[in-house]
Coordinates of C-alpha atoms in Angstrom, one line a residue:
M1 CA 0.0 0.0 0.0
P2 CA 1.8 3.2 -1.1
A3 CA 2.1 6.2 1.2
M4 CA -0.5 8.8 0.3
S5 CA -0.4 12.6 0.7
Q6 CA -3.6 14.6 1.2
P7 CA -6.0 13.1 -1.3
S8 CA -7.4 15.0 -4.2
R9 CA -10.9 14.0 -3.6
D10 CA -13.5 16.5 -2.4
R11 CA -12.3 18.1 0.8
R12 CA -15.8 18.3 2.3
R13 CA -15.0 21.7 3.8
R14 CA -18.0 23.5 5.4
R15 CA -17.9 26.1 2.6
T16 CA -18.4 23.6 -0.1
Y17 CA -21.1 21.5 1.5
R18 CA -24.7 22.6 1.7
V19 CA -25.3 22.3 5.4
L20 CA -29.0 21.6 6.0
A21 CA -28.4 20.9 9.6
A22 CA -26.0 18.7 11.6
A23 CA -25.3 15.1 12.7
G24 CA -22.7 12.4 12.3
A25 CA -23.0 8.7 11.8
L26 CA -21.3 5.4 12.1
V27 CA -22.0 1.7 11.8
T28 CA -20.0 -1.4 12.3
V29 CA -19.7 -5.2 12.0
G30 CA -22.6 -7.6 11.9
A31 CA -24.9 -7.9 9.0
L32 CA -28.6 -7.3 9.2
A33 CA -28.7 -9.4 6.1
A34 CA -25.9 -9.9 3.7
A35 CA -28.0 -9.9 0.6
L36 CA -29.3 -6.8 -1.2
P37 CA -33.1 -6.4 -1.9
A38 CA -34.1 -8.7 -4.7
T39 CA -34.8 -5.8 -7.0
A40 CA -31.3 -4.3 -6.6
S41 CA -29.2 -4.1 -9.7
A42 CA -25.5 -3.6 -10.4
G43 CA -23.8 -0.7 -12.2
E44 CA -23.3 2.8 -11.0
G45 CA -25.8 2.2 -8.2
H46 CA -23.1 0.1 -6.5
G47 CA -20.1 2.2 -7.0
K48 CA -19.2 1.1 -10.5
P49 CA -18.9 4.0 -12.9
G50 CA -20.8 3.9 -16.1
G51 CA -22.7 6.1 -18.4
H52 CA -26.0 4.4 -18.0
K53 CA -28.9 5.5 -15.8
P54 CA -28.2 5.0 -12.1
S55 CA -29.8 1.9 -10.6
R56 CA -32.4 2.1 -7.9
Y57 CA -30.0 1.2 -5.2
Q58 CA -26.8 3.1 -4.3
D59 CA -24.3 1.8 -1.8
V60 CA -23.1 4.5 0.6
Q61 CA -19.9 3.9 2.5
L62 CA -19.9 5.1 6.1
L63 CA -16.5 5.1 7.8
S64 CA -16.6 5.9 11.5
F65 CA -14.6 6.1 14.7
N66 CA -15.0 7.5 18.2
D67 CA -13.2 8.6 21.4
L68 CA -10.0 9.6 19.8
H69 CA -9.1 11.8 22.8
G70 CA -6.3 13.6 20.9
N71 CA -4.2 10.5 20.5
L72 CA -2.3 11.6 17.4
E73 CA 0.7 9.5 18.1
P74 CA 0.4 5.7 18.5
P75 CA -0.8 5.1 22.0
S76 CA 1.6 3.1 24.2
G77 CA 1.1 0.1 26.4
S78 CA -2.4 -1.5 26.5
S79 CA -3.9 1.7 25.3
G80 CA -2.3 1.0 21.9
R81 CA -3.5 -2.6 21.5
V82 CA -6.6 -4.5 20.5
T83 CA -7.6 -8.1 21.1
E84 CA -8.6 -10.2 18.2
L85 CA -10.7 -13.4 18.6
Q86 CA -9.3 -16.3 16.5
A87 CA -11.2 -19.0 14.7
D88 CA -10.1 -21.6 17.3
G89 CA -11.4 -19.5 20.2
T90 CA -8.0 -18.1 21.3
T91 CA -7.1 -14.5 21.2
K92 CA -4.1 -12.4 20.1
T93 CA -3.2 -8.8 20.6
I94 CA -2.3 -6.4 17.8
D95 CA -0.6 -3.0 18.1
A96 CA -2.9 -0.4 16.8
G97 CA -3.6 3.3 16.5
G98 CA -1.9 6.6 15.5
V99 CA -3.4 9.1 13.1
E100 CA -0.6 8.6 10.5
Y101 CA -1.8 5.0 10.2
L102 CA -5.5 5.9 10.6
A103 CA -5.2 8.3 7.6
T104 CA -3.7 5.6 5.4
H105 CA -6.4 3.1 6.3
L106 CA -9.2 5.5 5.8
R107 CA -7.8 6.7 2.4
E108 CA -7.3 3.2 1.2
A109 CA -10.9 2.2 2.3
R110 CA -12.4 5.1 0.3
K111 CA -10.8 4.1 -2.9
G112 CA -13.4 3.2 -5.5
N113 CA -16.2 4.6 -3.3
P114 CA -17.4 7.9 -4.6
Y115 CA -20.3 7.8 -2.2
S116 CA -18.3 7.8 1.1
I117 CA -18.9 9.6 4.4
T118 CA -16.6 9.7 7.4
A119 CA -18.3 10.3 10.8
A120 CA -17.4 10.2 14.5
G121 CA -19.1 9.6 17.8
G122 CA -17.7 12.3 20.0
D123 CA -14.7 12.8 22.4
M124 CA -12.4 13.7 19.6
V125 CA -10.6 16.0 22.1
G126 CA -10.2 16.2 25.8
A127 CA -8.1 14.1 28.2
S128 CA -5.5 14.3 25.4
P129 CA -1.8 13.6 25.4
L130 CA 0.6 16.5 25.7
I131 CA 1.1 17.0 21.9
S132 CA -2.6 18.0 21.7
G133 CA -3.6 19.0 25.2
L134 CA -0.8 21.5 25.7
F135 CA -2.2 23.4 22.8
H136 CA -5.9 23.2 23.7
D137 CA -6.4 20.4 21.2
E138 CA -5.8 22.6 18.1
P139 CA -3.5 19.9 16.7
T140 CA -6.2 17.3 16.9
I141 CA -8.7 19.5 15.0
E142 CA -6.1 20.0 12.3
A143 CA -5.5 16.3 12.1
L144 CA -9.2 15.6 11.8
N145 CA -9.4 18.1 9.0
K146 CA -6.7 16.1 7.2
L147 CA -8.5 12.9 7.9
D148 CA -11.5 14.4 5.9
L149 CA -13.9 13.9 8.8
D150 CA -17.3 15.0 7.6
V151 CA -19.3 15.2 10.9
T152 CA -19.1 14.3 14.6
S153 CA -21.3 14.4 17.6
V154 CA -20.0 16.1 20.7
G155 CA -19.0 14.0 23.6
N156 CA -18.7 14.8 27.3
H157 CA -15.0 15.7 26.9
E158 CA -15.8 18.3 24.4
F159 CA -17.0 20.3 27.4
D160 CA -13.9 19.9 29.6
E161 CA -13.0 23.6 28.8
G162 CA -16.6 24.8 28.4
A163 CA -19.0 25.7 25.6
K164 CA -17.0 28.8 24.5
E165 CA -13.9 26.8 24.0
L166 CA -15.9 24.2 22.0
A167 CA -17.2 27.0 19.8
R168 CA -13.7 28.1 19.2
L169 CA -12.6 24.6 18.1
Q170 CA -15.6 24.7 15.7
N171 CA -15.1 28.2 14.3
G172 CA -11.5 29.0 14.8
G173 CA -9.5 31.8 16.3
C174 CA -6.7 32.1 18.8
H175 CA -7.1 30.9 22.4
P176 CA -8.4 33.7 24.6
T177 CA -5.5 33.5 27.2
A178 CA -2.8 31.4 25.5
G179 CA -3.1 33.3 22.3
C180 CA -1.8 31.9 18.9
Y181 CA 0.7 29.1 19.0
T182 CA 2.0 29.7 15.5
D183 CA 2.1 32.6 13.0
K184 CA -1.1 31.3 11.4
R185 CA -4.6 31.8 12.7
F186 CA -6.2 28.6 13.9
E187 CA -8.9 27.9 11.3
G188 CA -11.2 25.6 13.4
A189 CA -12.9 22.4 12.2
D190 CA -13.8 21.8 8.6
F191 CA -16.6 19.5 9.8
P192 CA -19.7 20.3 11.9
Y193 CA -19.9 19.3 15.6
L194 CA -23.5 18.3 16.3
A195 CA -25.0 18.9 19.8
A196 CA -28.8 18.4 19.4
N197 CA -29.4 17.7 23.1
V198 CA -27.1 20.4 24.5
L199 CA -29.2 23.6 25.1
D200 CA -28.2 27.1 26.1
Q201 CA -30.2 27.7 29.3
K202 CA -30.9 31.3 28.3
T203 CA -32.2 30.7 24.8
G204 CA -33.4 27.0 25.1
K205 CA -31.7 26.3 21.7
P206 CA -28.9 23.9 20.9
I207 CA -25.5 25.5 21.3
L208 CA -24.3 24.0 18.0
K209 CA -26.1 22.5 15.0
P210 CA -28.4 19.6 15.9
Y211 CA -28.2 17.8 12.6
W212 CA -26.5 17.9 9.3
V213 CA -27.3 16.4 5.8
W214 CA -24.7 14.9 3.5
K215 CA -25.6 15.2 -0.2
K216 CA -24.2 13.8 -3.4
K217 CA -26.2 14.0 -6.6
D218 CA -29.6 12.6 -5.7
V219 CA -28.5 10.8 -2.5
K220 CA -29.2 12.4 1.0
V221 CA -28.2 11.1 4.4
G222 CA -29.1 13.0 7.5
F223 CA -27.1 12.9 10.8
I224 CA -28.3 13.7 14.3
G225 CA -25.7 14.1 17.0
V226 CA -26.1 13.9 20.8
T227 CA -24.0 13.3 23.9
L228 CA -25.1 11.4 27.0
E229 CA -27.7 13.1 29.1
G230 CA -25.6 12.5 32.2
T231 CA -22.7 14.7 31.0
P232 CA -23.0 17.2 33.9
G233 CA -22.3 14.4 36.3
I234 CA -18.9 13.5 34.7
V235 CA -17.6 16.9 33.7
S236 CA -16.5 19.8 35.9
A237 CA -19.3 22.2 36.9
D238 CA -17.5 25.1 35.1
G239 CA -17.4 23.1 31.8
V240 CA -21.2 22.7 31.7
K241 CA -22.2 26.0 33.3
G242 CA -25.3 27.5 31.6
L243 CA -26.1 24.4 29.7
T244 CA -28.9 21.8 29.8
F245 CA -28.5 18.3 28.6
K246 CA -31.7 16.6 27.3
D247 CA -32.7 13.0 26.9
E248 CA -31.0 11.3 24.1
V249 CA -34.0 9.3 22.7
E250 CA -36.5 12.3 22.9
T251 CA -34.0 14.5 21.1
I252 CA -33.2 12.1 18.3
N253 CA -36.8 11.3 17.7
K254 CA -37.6 15.0 17.6
Y255 CA -35.0 15.8 14.9
A256 CA -35.7 12.7 13.0
K257 CA -39.2 14.2 12.4
V258 CA -37.6 17.5 11.4
L259 CA -35.4 15.7 8.8
Q260 CA -38.3 13.7 7.4
K261 CA -40.3 16.9 6.9
Q262 CA -37.3 18.2 4.9
G263 CA -37.5 15.1 2.7
V264 CA -34.5 13.4 4.3
K265 CA -35.5 9.8 5.1
S266 CA -32.1 8.2 5.4
I267 CA -30.9 9.0 9.0
V268 CA -28.0 8.0 11.1
A269 CA -27.7 8.9 14.8
L270 CA -24.3 9.7 16.3
I271 CA -24.6 9.0 20.0
H272 CA -21.9 9.6 22.6
E273 CA -23.2 6.8 24.9
G274 CA -22.4 3.2 24.6
G275 CA -22.5 -0.4 25.7
L276 CA -20.5 -3.1 27.2
P277 CA -19.9 -6.2 25.1
S278 CA -19.5 -9.6 26.7
S279 CA -16.1 -10.0 25.1
G280 CA -13.1 -7.6 24.8
S281 CA -12.3 -8.8 21.3
Y282 CA -13.0 -6.2 18.6
N283 CA -14.4 -8.8 16.3
Y284 CA -16.6 -10.6 18.8
D285 CA -20.1 -11.5 17.5
C286 CA -22.4 -9.6 19.9
D287 CA -25.4 -10.9 18.0
S288 CA -24.8 -14.4 19.3
P289 CA -27.0 -16.2 20.3
G290 CA -29.5 -13.5 19.3
A291 CA -29.7 -9.9 18.1
G292 CA -27.8 -7.7 20.5
A293 CA -27.6 -10.5 23.1
G294 CA -23.9 -10.0 23.6
V295 CA -24.0 -6.3 24.6
S296 CA -25.4 -4.5 27.7
G297 CA -25.4 -1.0 29.1
P298 CA -27.2 2.2 28.4
I299 CA -27.1 2.0 24.6
V300 CA -29.4 -1.0 24.6
D301 CA -32.4 0.8 26.0
I302 CA -31.6 3.9 23.9
A303 CA -31.5 1.8 20.8
K304 CA -34.7 0.0 21.6
N305 CA -36.6 3.3 21.9
I306 CA -35.2 5.5 19.1
T307 CA -37.7 5.8 16.3
P308 CA -37.5 3.3 13.5
S309 CA -37.0 6.1 11.0
V310 CA -33.4 6.2 12.2
D311 CA -31.5 3.6 10.2
A312 CA -28.2 3.1 12.1
L313 CA -26.6 4.2 15.4
V314 CA -22.9 5.1 15.7
T315 CA -22.0 5.1 19.4
G316 CA -19.1 5.7 21.8
H317 CA -18.1 6.7 25.3
T318 CA -17.5 3.2 26.8
H319 CA -14.3 2.7 24.7
T320 CA -15.4 -0.7 23.7
A321 CA -15.8 -2.4 20.3
Y322 CA -19.0 -3.9 19.0
V323 CA -21.2 -4.3 15.9
C324 CA -24.7 -5.4 16.9
T325 CA -28.2 -5.4 15.6
I326 CA -30.5 -4.3 18.3
P327 CA -34.3 -4.3 17.5
D328 CA -36.0 -0.9 17.1
P329 CA -39.4 -0.2 18.6
S330 CA -41.1 -2.0 15.7
G331 CA -39.0 -5.1 16.4
K332 CA -36.8 -4.8 13.3
P333 CA -33.1 -5.1 13.6
R334 CA -30.9 -2.0 13.4
M335 CA -27.2 -1.7 13.3
V336 CA -25.4 -0.3 16.4
T337 CA -21.6 0.1 16.4
S338 CA -18.6 1.4 18.3
A339 CA -15.0 1.4 17.4
A340 CA -13.2 1.2 20.8
S341 CA -11.1 4.3 21.3
F342 CA -7.8 6.2 20.7
G343 CA -8.0 5.6 16.9
R344 CA -7.2 1.9 17.2
L345 CA -10.2 0.8 15.1
Y346 CA -12.5 2.2 12.4
T347 CA -15.8 0.9 11.3
D348 CA -16.7 0.4 7.6
T349 CA -20.5 0.2 7.1
T350 CA -22.4 -0.1 3.9
L351 CA -25.7 1.7 3.8
T352 CA -27.8 0.8 0.7
Y353 CA -29.8 3.8 -0.4
D354 CA -33.1 3.3 -2.2
R355 CA -33.5 6.1 -4.7
R356 CA -37.2 5.3 -5.1
T357 CA -38.0 5.8 -1.4
G358 CA -35.1 8.0 -0.4
D359 CA -34.5 5.6 2.6
I360 CA -31.9 3.0 3.6
A361 CA -32.8 -0.6 2.7
R362 CA -32.0 -1.8 6.2
T363 CA -32.0 -5.5 5.4
A364 CA -28.9 -4.8 3.2
V365 CA -26.8 -3.0 5.8
T366 CA -23.5 -4.6 6.6
S367 CA -20.7 -3.4 8.9
A368 CA -17.4 -4.4 10.4
N369 CA -14.7 -3.0 12.6
H370 CA -11.2 -2.9 11.2
V371 CA -7.9 -2.6 13.0
V372 CA -5.7 0.5 12.4
T373 CA -2.6 -1.6 12.1
R374 CA 0.9 -0.1 12.0
D375 CA 2.2 -2.2 9.2
V376 CA 1.1 0.3 6.5
P377 CA 3.0 3.4 5.3
K378 CA 2.4 6.5 7.4
A379 CA 0.5 9.3 5.8
T380 CA 3.2 11.9 5.2
D381 CA 0.9 15.0 5.8
L382 CA 0.0 13.6 9.2
T383 CA 3.7 12.9 10.0
E384 CA 4.5 16.5 9.2
L385 CA 1.7 17.7 11.4
I386 CA 2.9 15.6 14.4
S387 CA 6.5 16.7 13.9
R388 CA 5.5 20.3 13.8
W389 CA 3.6 20.2 17.0
N390 CA 6.1 18.0 18.7
T391 CA 8.8 20.5 18.0
L392 CA 6.8 23.1 19.9
A393 CA 6.0 20.7 22.8
A394 CA 9.5 19.1 23.1
P395 CA 11.1 21.7 25.5
I396 CA 8.3 21.0 28.0
G397 CA 7.4 17.4 27.2
N398 CA 10.9 15.8 27.2
R399 CA 11.7 16.9 30.7
A400 CA 12.3 14.0 33.1
I401 CA 10.1 14.1 36.2
G402 CA 10.8 10.7 37.8
Y403 CA 11.9 7.1 37.4
I404 CA 10.1 3.8 37.6
S405 CA 11.4 0.2 37.9
A406 CA 8.6 -1.4 35.8
D407 CA 5.4 -0.7 34.0
I408 CA 2.8 0.9 36.3
P409 CA -0.5 -0.2 34.6
N410 CA -3.9 1.4 34.7
T411 CA -5.8 -1.8 34.8
G412 CA -8.0 -3.6 37.3
T413 CA -10.6 -2.6 39.9
E414 CA -7.8 -1.1 41.9
S415 CA -4.9 -0.1 39.6
P416 CA -1.3 0.4 40.5
M417 CA -1.4 3.7 38.6
G418 CA -4.5 4.8 40.6
D419 CA -2.8 4.0 43.9
L420 CA 0.3 6.0 42.8
I421 CA -1.8 9.0 42.0
A422 CA -3.7 8.7 45.3
D423 CA -0.4 8.5 47.2
A424 CA 0.9 11.6 45.3
Q425 CA -2.2 13.6 46.2
L426 CA -1.9 12.5 49.9
A427 CA 1.7 13.7 49.9
H428 CA 0.7 17.0 48.3
G429 CA -2.1 17.3 50.9
K430 CA 0.3 16.8 53.8
S431 CA 2.6 19.4 52.3
L432 CA -0.3 21.9 52.7
D433 CA -1.7 20.5 55.9
A434 CA 0.3 17.9 57.9
G435 CA -3.0 16.7 59.3
T436 CA -4.2 15.3 56.0
D437 CA -5.3 11.7 56.5
L438 CA -6.1 10.1 53.2
A439 CA -6.7 10.7 49.5
L440 CA -9.4 9.5 47.0
M441 CA -9.0 9.5 43.2
N442 CA -11.8 9.0 40.7
P443 CA -10.9 6.1 38.3
G444 CA -12.0 8.0 35.2
G445 CA -9.4 10.7 35.9
V446 CA -6.6 8.2 35.5
R447 CA -6.2 8.3 31.7
A448 CA -3.2 5.9 31.2
G449 CA -0.5 4.0 33.0
L450 CA 3.3 4.6 32.9
T451 CA 5.5 2.3 30.7
Y452 CA 9.0 1.3 31.6
A453 CA 10.2 1.2 27.9
A454 CA 11.4 4.5 26.6
K455 CA 9.0 6.2 24.1
G456 CA 11.8 8.5 22.8
A457 CA 15.4 9.2 23.7
E458 CA 14.8 9.6 27.4
G459 CA 15.9 6.0 28.3
D460 CA 14.0 3.1 29.9
G461 CA 12.4 3.8 33.2
V462 CA 12.4 7.6 32.8
V463 CA 9.0 9.3 33.3
T464 CA 8.8 12.4 31.2
Y465 CA 6.5 15.4 31.7
A466 CA 4.6 14.3 28.5
E467 CA 4.0 10.9 29.9
G468 CA 2.7 12.4 33.2
F469 CA 0.5 14.7 31.2
T470 CA -1.0 11.7 29.4
V471 CA -1.9 10.2 32.8
Q472 CA -3.2 13.4 34.4
P473 CA -4.4 15.8 31.6
F474 CA -7.4 17.5 33.2
A475 CA -5.6 20.3 35.3
N476 CA -7.9 19.6 38.3
T477 CA -6.6 21.0 41.5
V478 CA -5.9 18.9 44.6
N479 CA -8.5 20.0 47.3
L480 CA -8.5 19.4 51.0
Q481 CA -11.7 19.0 52.9
D482 CA -13.0 17.8 56.3
F483 CA -15.4 14.8 56.5
T484 CA -16.7 12.7 59.3
G485 CA -15.9 9.1 59.3
A486 CA -19.5 8.3 58.5
Q487 CA -19.2 10.5 55.4
V488 CA -16.0 8.7 54.3
V489 CA -17.8 5.4 54.5
Q490 CA -20.8 6.8 52.7
A491 CA -18.6 8.1 49.9
L492 CA -17.1 4.6 49.5
K493 CA -20.7 3.1 49.4
E494 CA -21.5 5.6 46.6
Q495 CA -19.0 3.7 44.4
V496 CA -21.5 0.9 44.1
S497 CA -24.9 2.5 44.8
G498 CA -27.1 5.3 43.5
V499 CA -26.1 6.3 39.9
N500 CA -23.1 4.0 40.2
A501 CA -25.1 0.9 41.1
S502 CA -25.1 -0.7 37.7
A503 CA -21.7 0.5 36.6
P504 CA -19.5 0.9 39.8
K505 CA -16.8 3.6 39.9
I506 CA -14.2 2.3 42.3
L507 CA -12.2 5.1 43.9
Q508 CA -8.4 4.7 44.0
V509 CA -7.2 5.0 47.6
S510 CA -4.0 6.2 49.2
S511 CA -1.7 4.0 51.3
G512 CA -3.1 3.2 54.7
L513 CA -6.8 3.1 53.7
T514 CA -8.1 -0.4 53.4
Y515 CA -11.5 -2.1 53.1
T516 CA -13.4 -5.1 51.7
L517 CA -15.5 -4.9 48.5
D518 CA -17.8 -7.9 48.5
L519 CA -19.1 -8.3 44.9
T520 CA -21.4 -11.2 45.9
K521 CA -23.7 -8.6 47.5
T522 CA -25.7 -5.9 45.9
G523 CA -25.8 -2.1 46.1
A524 CA -24.2 -0.2 48.9
D525 CA -23.8 -3.4 50.9
R526 CA -20.9 -4.4 48.6
V527 CA -18.7 -2.1 50.7
V528 CA -18.3 -3.8 54.0
A529 CA -18.6 -0.9 56.4
D530 CA -16.8 -2.4 59.4
S531 CA -13.9 -3.3 57.2
V532 CA -13.0 0.3 56.4
K533 CA -9.7 1.1 58.3
L534 CA -7.1 3.8 58.2
N535 CA -3.6 2.7 59.1
G536 CA -5.1 -0.5 60.7
A537 CA -7.6 1.3 62.9
A538 CA -11.4 1.2 62.2
I539 CA -12.8 4.5 60.8
D540 CA -14.6 6.3 63.6
P541 CA -18.0 7.5 62.3
S542 CA -18.0 10.6 64.5
A543 CA -14.3 11.6 64.1
T544 CA -13.2 14.2 61.5
Y545 CA -10.8 13.2 58.7
R546 CA -8.9 15.5 56.4
V547 CA -9.3 14.2 52.9
A548 CA -7.5 15.1 49.6
T549 CA -9.5 14.8 46.4
N550 CA -9.3 16.5 43.0
S551 CA -11.6 19.4 42.3
F552 CA -13.9 17.2 40.2
L553 CA -14.7 14.9 43.1
A554 CA -14.8 17.9 45.5
G555 CA -17.7 19.2 43.4
G556 CA -19.6 15.9 43.8
G557 CA -18.7 14.5 40.3
D558 CA -19.2 10.9 39.2
G559 CA -22.2 10.6 41.5
F560 CA -20.1 11.1 44.7
T561 CA -22.5 13.6 46.2
T562 CA -21.1 13.1 49.7
L563 CA -17.6 14.3 48.5
G564 CA -19.3 17.6 47.5
Q565 CA -20.3 18.2 51.1
G566 CA -16.9 18.7 52.7
T567 CA -16.0 21.6 54.9
N568 CA -12.9 23.7 55.6
D569 CA -11.7 23.8 52.0
L570 CA -8.1 24.4 51.0
V571 CA -7.1 24.4 47.3
G572 CA -3.7 23.2 46.4
S573 CA -1.7 22.8 43.1
D574 CA -3.0 21.0 40.1
D575 CA -3.0 17.2 40.1
L576 CA -0.2 16.9 37.5
A577 CA 2.0 19.1 39.6
A578 CA 1.3 16.9 42.6
L579 CA 2.2 13.8 40.7
E580 CA 5.5 15.4 39.4
Q581 CA 6.4 16.5 43.0
Y582 CA 5.8 13.0 44.3
L583 CA 7.9 11.3 41.6
T584 CA 10.7 13.8 41.9
A585 CA 10.8 13.5 45.7
N586 CA 10.6 9.7 45.8
S587 CA 12.6 8.4 42.8
S588 CA 15.9 8.7 41.1
A589 CA 17.8 6.9 38.4
T590 CA 19.4 4.6 41.0
S591 CA 16.3 4.3 43.2
P592 CA 13.2 4.1 40.9
I593 CA 9.6 3.8 42.2
A594 CA 8.2 0.2 42.0
P595 CA 4.6 -0.3 41.0
P596 CA 2.2 -0.3 44.0
A597 CA 0.9 -3.7 44.8
A598 CA -2.8 -2.6 44.4
D599 CA -3.7 -4.6 47.5
R600 CA -5.6 -1.9 49.5
I601 CA -9.0 -3.1 48.5
T602 CA -9.8 -6.7 49.3
I603 CA -12.2 -8.0 46.6
V604 CA -14.6 -10.9 47.3
Q605 CA -16.2 -12.4 44.2

């Protein structure tokens, strides 16, 4: 496969498209039925050029991905691998990801497909590695433009820096405080961000376009884009200030009617909410033994209630891979897909457009996830982009901040990386107030582990600032607050109850705090109250404890309402600074930090 520069095909820039509204789509593996309708004919209608009259049916290629999170360079460690299920039932891992390779794969896939759309399911930016995050994700938007992305839904991470910053990424302009990073004005996204269910509280209207229509000749496909209704619970309060997030199903059904009134009957929903497949393999058949039987989670109920007029769902958020057919409200199968995360997979879906009805022949829809392997030539224009931004980031990113003796992974209910961060925040808390007792860290705020093998020229075991930034990219502050012992126990119970009952969020805990998590029980009872101890002594319900958390948890984020009720607040440095201080103080080239044992939570299964 030859290396390809920016393709000469239509650039799909917003100035050259007729934007009727906004929305992005995706579909993946799993066939509703492999055969075309019996009346379908060959010829131009199926991508084969010819001078004759177009056939009734036209295959439209939909390429999609989700949850890129600014991963322009190949992700390292487990974040840069996918698992493939083999015919004999065994699995193998494949190194995957990196936009230089993603561009090559997408460009090759588009060859011979004049009717091709590229869509995404949100979280293109946010929680990004240093090369993008340091520059407020301008590099990722530039990369997505080069990837010829046509449309995307917003995700929750598009709101990490608030609605005004999201609008800047869409429309362009220099950052209001950081200014311009180069001598060229940032142009913004060539593609529309869709936010149908995100309303301005003052106007009651969507903050960005709710839908968008792709057109080529006589073929029209509409896209509706939404993020999860629960976004305010997983984003900092400042990021969603002044915004209202509406129900996903109600919003999609509303705009499907709007599109139909405009004569657009082929509709794809881009939904930044997802499911949990029964297998971690990207090519697992989640339609076995029945339609959608192998996937669970929020997307199942959403899919079952979205109007049948929507033909396919492209989803995200859970960073998992699946291609399933989940029945719509009329009982007919409908494609629902997700392409994992970090640009490791892309989905190639065939939507068969019926020119007579203007709708998708859903019995002919096919889809599959494909690995973004690294055995293809790099796209030279993306290599140049990465090199340019790395040159600007290098003076900051290459600085050594610590040393480790082995990989410190971010895996498991209690992860070694989570424990290390909690220990760092406890140490930072003690530097502010010697009476600090413990630290709690939300698992979603730990974005990666640390790898022993050198990524660049720094040497094995060296932790660079760029690597630390990848682990802790949110710029949350470390906050100290007072809680009673009863509140500490209640916060631990909120890991597995309330909004977290069906999908537990297990806090990472600092050294000295121990307890038992009994997964054979249900709800809050899974946290064994009398097992909660600090330095070997039982937590006293009436005593006061000084607790370090990040500002996200201190605001009650992730459903931890009790952690939003602390008193005697003291705000420290940002969380990355706390991690850097801890690594610098506790490691050296001759005495590196070993991975924590991750044995503070005793799990009963």
